[in-house]
Amino acid sequence: MAAMTQSTSAILSVRGVGKVFPGVKALQNVDFDLVPGEIHALLGENGAGKSTLIKVITGVHPRDAGRVIFNGTDIHPQHPGEAQNMGISTVYQEVNLVPTLSVAENLMLERQNLKWGFINWKPTIAAARDALATLGLDIDVERPLGSYSVAIQQLVAIARAVALDARVLILDEPTASLDAEEIKSLFQIMRDLRGRGMGIIFVTHFLDQVYAVTDRITVLRNGQRVGTFVTADLARIDLIGHMLGRELAEVSSHRHHDERGFTGKGNQIQIKNLGRKRMLHPVSLELSGGEIVGLAGLLGSGRTELAELIFGAQKADSGLVFINGEPVMLRSPQHAIRSGFALCPEDRKQDGIVAELSVRENIILALQGRRGWLRPIPGAEQQKIADDMIRALGIATPDREKPVGQLSGGNQQKVILARWLVAKPLFLILDEPTRGIDVGAHADIIKLIKELCDEGLALLVASSELEEIVAFADRVVVMRDREKVSELVGAEITQSRIIEAIAR
Amino acid sequence: MINERYYPLLATLAVCALLYGYGIYEHRAFSDTYVLGNLLTDNAFLIVTAIGMTFVILSGGIDLSVGSMIAFVGVLMAELVGGFGLHPLAAVVIAMIVGTGFGGFMGYLINKFDIQPFIITLAGMFFLRGMCFVINLDSVPISHSFVSDFGSFRIPLPGRGWLSASALVMLAAVIVGIVIAHYTRFGRNVYAIGGDRQSAELLGIPVGRTTVQVYALSGLFSSLAGVVFAFYTASAYPLAAVGVELDAIAAVVIGGTLLTGGMGFVIGTFFGGIIMGVIQTLISFDGSLNSWWTKIMIGALLFGFIVLQRLITRSFSGLRAGAG
């Protein structure tokens, strides 16, 4: 199917849309066009703005700037129900249907066949059956939705969108919980719907699927549109370059820190065949005190999983971790912290900060955890530690007792760093340390990372910002499909080498 | 294969049949329609209350004000009939409008300010109980020829039993409840909201409006229960029906409705109420047992039903933890 490129024929047009969350420009001046009868992939790393764009289109978030034009008219949906009534339906990875209701009822809610104001069940159930039949699904529609697999629930959600005469269907990571067969039938359904003139936006992080089913690709990065491409004309390596932020031609970033002269002294951390079934193929890795190892790879490549396994947040089913030759048990994060490990998670809102606690309380959390809860740190000492850190890291807060939740993203990240610094770990793992942070704080944090290493700390930094990794890493481990595929050292560390390793 | 939604209802029916069968086996008189007629009459106000409660619980909420509502409606009617000389039917209409309005008001607060239904209806419970004493401090009779006619009306059943007016009102209320629950969009929306409120919203269901209506409906049913109770006792007492809200919740749960909402049947609540009545009757037939054994039996049944529900919902994939 040839993809049309004229914006005049678009069923859905986004023009100059902007969205700001406190401390983060989630979307800046984004344009996007969807024409009838195309499957359009929306790609980008975590935090690139994919889900924000979808939420702006469907009315979950109000937009701060720009226009959304559907079927020739400007729309301002206030909530997803309104967008759905206009003809824009969304199917989420997490199925948004009611599991306790029957399949038929989920399909027919608010659209039941009425007779004298009362529901006429026979035609209602028949209509539900017909709606599923168009997708080739033949199940008992009177059983509760929750008794079926997630795959079927997702198809029911799509059937509902189709039955509602949707002109635009948004599929947000629909394949994450499906197996290969289910994905195949989903793709067949997507092609059928495309044949009927529906415009489909497909969000995914599986590049194979992008090439299998889509006509065009729009790439977002850091809240801005990188470009829109015809899938058939875009080589995979170029696509990855667009997603990670560098055209291959201009990639030859010089290394700033060769002169630092890493000597290999300090603590030796050895990770041997650490893995877990269905999560991560066994990975081996060595780090020394004072060394920075970068962890590169696309979203879903296993970066975060490796970090969590090392830290004991997920239980490994194979492999061992040694510190200076001694094996350490990593059964839980507590064990890891006692052994001197520290993890700065990617989603700090969910995993890192305790938003209601003050800056001081958040900073001493890990140190207190290491000492054990029965030996509280004296108040005066807590205050001194907190004040020192606020000064040293330049945390912008009026005072140390302000709840962390009220600080900007960059300052929250600094608070987490401060927490681990006072605990004096020997091995620190930073997962996306600069995510959602404004430019000023970004530079501060990179500077801090380097200083940390000069003090003899071993650092593992997972990041999707290649520029960043190239700038500070002594070694780079490249992950793809939950596997370590390459390790680059010294002069090998360039953005083009990393992208090649990922794309290969 | 039987639809898993019917499992709790089948359990309720089985328990009801077992208890009734045991009664007939132990006491010959138990099989007489006299026992059945009394069960329907004595538990009429409880079952009517529990029907309204069924809708509230199906929507994922709770209504603690219903016991106080029963007492308040009685006291209000006694005042309207005795003090203002209104015909009892006019008093019924006024009382039910007030009850429905108060329920709707609580629903409005719950929805508008996004407050736990538990807290709002707890406030409603204290408020209505207090209002009873503002109107009247003592037990007063409601004396009117209509009330005594209501009390003496009976349709004979085969055997020695009969159906009273209270029982007929209750049976009508059960039928109305079933129709609302299963044959109106409002009813289905209540199930959807209780099943997964967030999804219901995304599916375009008017969640706010439905929430207000659910508590108004509970107000309507509990004020109807207040009318039945007042006519049944032909009197009004500010301390009447203390704790009935908890009995009603128990009837709903024993009737197979999921306490977290989204699954259940009005007919189940009817049998839940009957089961509680049967237990009470069994204990009074026995004669040697203290009446507190009723509570112990009901408590044991509640444990059983809650565990049963948990087992059924756990088998569901994709049911969000803590939904509703």
PDB file of C-alpha atoms in Angstrom, chain A residues 60 79-81 84 92 94-102 105-106 108-114 117-121 140 142-150 153 160, chain B residues 1-5 179-180 182-186 188-189 191-196 198-206 209 258 261-263 313 315-320:
ATOM      1  CA  VAL A  60      -6.352  13.009  28.439  1.00  0.00           C
ATOM      2  CA  HIS A  79     -11.636  13.298  27.788  1.00  0.00           C
ATOM      3  CA  PRO A  80     -11.086  10.046  25.852  1.00  0.00           C
ATOM      4  CA  GLY A  81     -14.824   9.356  25.733  1.00  0.00           C
ATOM      5  CA  GLN A  84     -14.047   8.257  20.942  1.00  0.00           C
ATOM      6  CA  TYR A  92      -3.941   0.554  25.346  1.00  0.00           C
ATOM      7  CA  GLU A  94      -3.362  -2.308  29.573  1.00  0.00           C
ATOM      8  CA  VAL A  95      -6.825  -3.156  28.349  1.00  0.00           C
ATOM      9  CA  ASN A  96      -9.304  -0.483  29.330  1.00  0.00           C
ATOM     10  CA  LEU A  97     -12.435  -2.567  29.490  1.00  0.00           C
ATOM     11  CA  VAL A  98     -14.395  -3.888  32.447  1.00  0.00           C
ATOM     12  CA  PRO A  99     -13.217  -7.424  33.299  1.00  0.00           C
ATOM     13  CA  THR A 100     -16.268  -8.300  35.401  1.00  0.00           C
ATOM     14  CA  LEU A 101     -18.733  -7.566  32.612  1.00  0.00           C
ATOM     15  CA  SER A 102     -19.418  -9.992  29.788  1.00  0.00           C
ATOM     16  CA  GLU A 105     -21.592  -5.892  27.432  1.00  0.00           C
ATOM     17  CA  ASN A 106     -18.114  -4.448  27.065  1.00  0.00           C
ATOM     18  CA  MET A 108     -22.245  -2.683  23.734  1.00  0.00           C
ATOM     19  CA  LEU A 109     -22.072  -0.428  26.818  1.00  0.00           C
ATOM     20  CA  GLU A 110     -24.192   2.682  26.255  1.00  0.00           C
ATOM     21  CA  ARG A 111     -25.151   1.281  22.832  1.00  0.00           C
ATOM     22  CA  GLN A 112     -27.462  -1.553  23.893  1.00  0.00           C
ATOM     23  CA  ASN A 113     -30.531  -2.204  21.763  1.00  0.00           C
ATOM     24  CA  LEU A 114     -33.488  -0.613  23.576  1.00  0.00           C
ATOM     25  CA  GLY A 117     -36.490   2.224  27.200  1.00  0.00           C
ATOM     26  CA  PHE A 118     -35.412  -1.212  28.387  1.00  0.00           C
ATOM     27  CA  ILE A 119     -32.520  -3.266  27.097  1.00  0.00           C
ATOM     28  CA  ASN A 120     -33.453  -5.857  24.531  1.00  0.00           C
ATOM     29  CA  TRP A 121     -30.762  -8.451  25.127  1.00  0.00           C
ATOM     30  CA  ASP A 140     -18.776 -17.020  23.948  1.00  0.00           C
ATOM     31  CA  GLU A 142     -21.701 -13.902  27.475  1.00  0.00           C
ATOM     32  CA  ARG A 143     -18.742 -14.951  29.604  1.00  0.00           C
ATOM     33  CA  PRO A 144     -16.919 -12.313  31.639  1.00  0.00           C
ATOM     34  CA  LEU A 145     -14.209 -10.518  29.700  1.00  0.00           C
ATOM     35  CA  GLY A 146     -11.734 -11.214  32.515  1.00  0.00           C
ATOM     36  CA  SER A 147     -11.962 -14.956  31.903  1.00  0.00           C
ATOM     37  CA  TYR A 148     -10.238 -14.528  28.527  1.00  0.00           C
ATOM     38  CA  SER A 149      -6.548 -13.977  27.769  1.00  0.00           C
ATOM     39  CA  VAL A 150      -5.146 -10.473  27.427  1.00  0.00           C
ATOM     40  CA  GLN A 153      -9.323  -8.777  25.571  1.00  0.00           C
ATOM     41  CA  ARG A 160     -15.309  -2.003  20.118  1.00  0.00           C
TER      42      ARG A 160
ATOM     43  CA  MET B   1     -19.899 -24.858  31.154  1.00  0.00           C
ATOM     44  CA  ILE B   2     -21.701 -22.561  33.549  1.00  0.00           C
ATOM     45  CA  ASN B   3     -20.828 -18.877  33.293  1.00  0.00           C
ATOM     46  CA  GLU B   4     -18.542 -18.080  36.251  1.00  0.00           C
ATOM     47  CA  ARG B   5     -20.630 -15.041  37.076  1.00  0.00           C
ATOM     48  CA  VAL B 179     -35.494  -4.839  35.990  1.00  0.00           C
ATOM     49  CA  ILE B 180     -33.363  -1.790  36.835  1.00  0.00           C
ATOM     50  CA  HIS B 182     -30.541  -6.000  34.133  1.00  0.00           C
ATOM     51  CA  TYR B 183     -32.723  -4.166  31.659  1.00  0.00           C
ATOM     52  CA  THR B 184     -31.654  -0.519  31.897  1.00  0.00           C
ATOM     53  CA  ARG B 185     -28.495   1.217  30.734  1.00  0.00           C
ATOM     54  CA  PHE B 186     -28.256   2.805  34.176  1.00  0.00           C
ATOM     55  CA  ARG B 188     -25.433  -1.912  33.384  1.00  0.00           C
ATOM     56  CA  ASN B 189     -23.421   1.257  33.932  1.00  0.00           C
ATOM     57  CA  TYR B 191     -21.943  -2.827  37.036  1.00  0.00           C
ATOM     58  CA  ALA B 192     -19.332  -1.275  34.744  1.00  0.00           C
ATOM     59  CA  ILE B 193     -18.327   1.395  37.271  1.00  0.00           C
ATOM     60  CA  GLY B 194     -17.990  -1.191  40.017  1.00  0.00           C
ATOM     61  CA  GLY B 195     -15.993  -3.496  37.757  1.00  0.00           C
ATOM     62  CA  ASP B 196     -13.401  -0.894  36.790  1.00  0.00           C
ATOM     63  CA  GLN B 198     -11.244   4.053  35.287  1.00  0.00           C
ATOM     64  CA  SER B 199     -12.145   1.919  32.293  1.00  0.00           C
ATOM     65  CA  ALA B 200     -15.809   2.842  32.639  1.00  0.00           C
ATOM     66  CA  GLU B 201     -14.814   6.460  32.312  1.00  0.00           C
ATOM     67  CA  LEU B 202     -12.695   5.717  29.233  1.00  0.00           C
ATOM     68  CA  LEU B 203     -15.603   3.784  27.745  1.00  0.00           C
ATOM     69  CA  GLY B 204     -17.645   6.961  27.865  1.00  0.00           C
ATOM     70  CA  ILE B 205     -19.957   6.065  30.740  1.00  0.00           C
ATOM     71  CA  PRO B 206     -21.343   9.061  32.673  1.00  0.00           C
ATOM     72  CA  ARG B 209     -24.221  11.124  37.065  1.00  0.00           C
ATOM     73  CA  LEU B 258     -18.864  -8.952  45.110  1.00  0.00           C
ATOM     74  CA  GLY B 261     -18.372  -4.223  43.093  1.00  0.00           C
ATOM     75  CA  GLY B 262     -19.109  -5.159  39.521  1.00  0.00           C
ATOM     76  CA  MET B 263     -20.648  -8.603  40.006  1.00  0.00           C
ATOM     77  CA  THR B 313     -12.065 -13.027  41.035  1.00  0.00           C
ATOM     78  CA  SER B 315      -9.068 -16.558  38.382  1.00  0.00           C
ATOM     79  CA  PHE B 316      -9.677 -13.464  36.252  1.00  0.00           C
ATOM     80  CA  SER B 317      -6.818 -12.238  34.167  1.00  0.00           C
ATOM     81  CA  GLY B 318      -6.524  -8.532  33.806  1.00  0.00           C
ATOM     82  CA  LEU B 319      -8.657  -7.707  36.822  1.00  0.00           C
ATOM     83  CA  ARG B 320      -6.819  -4.800  38.351  1.00  0.00           C
TER      84      ARG B 320
END
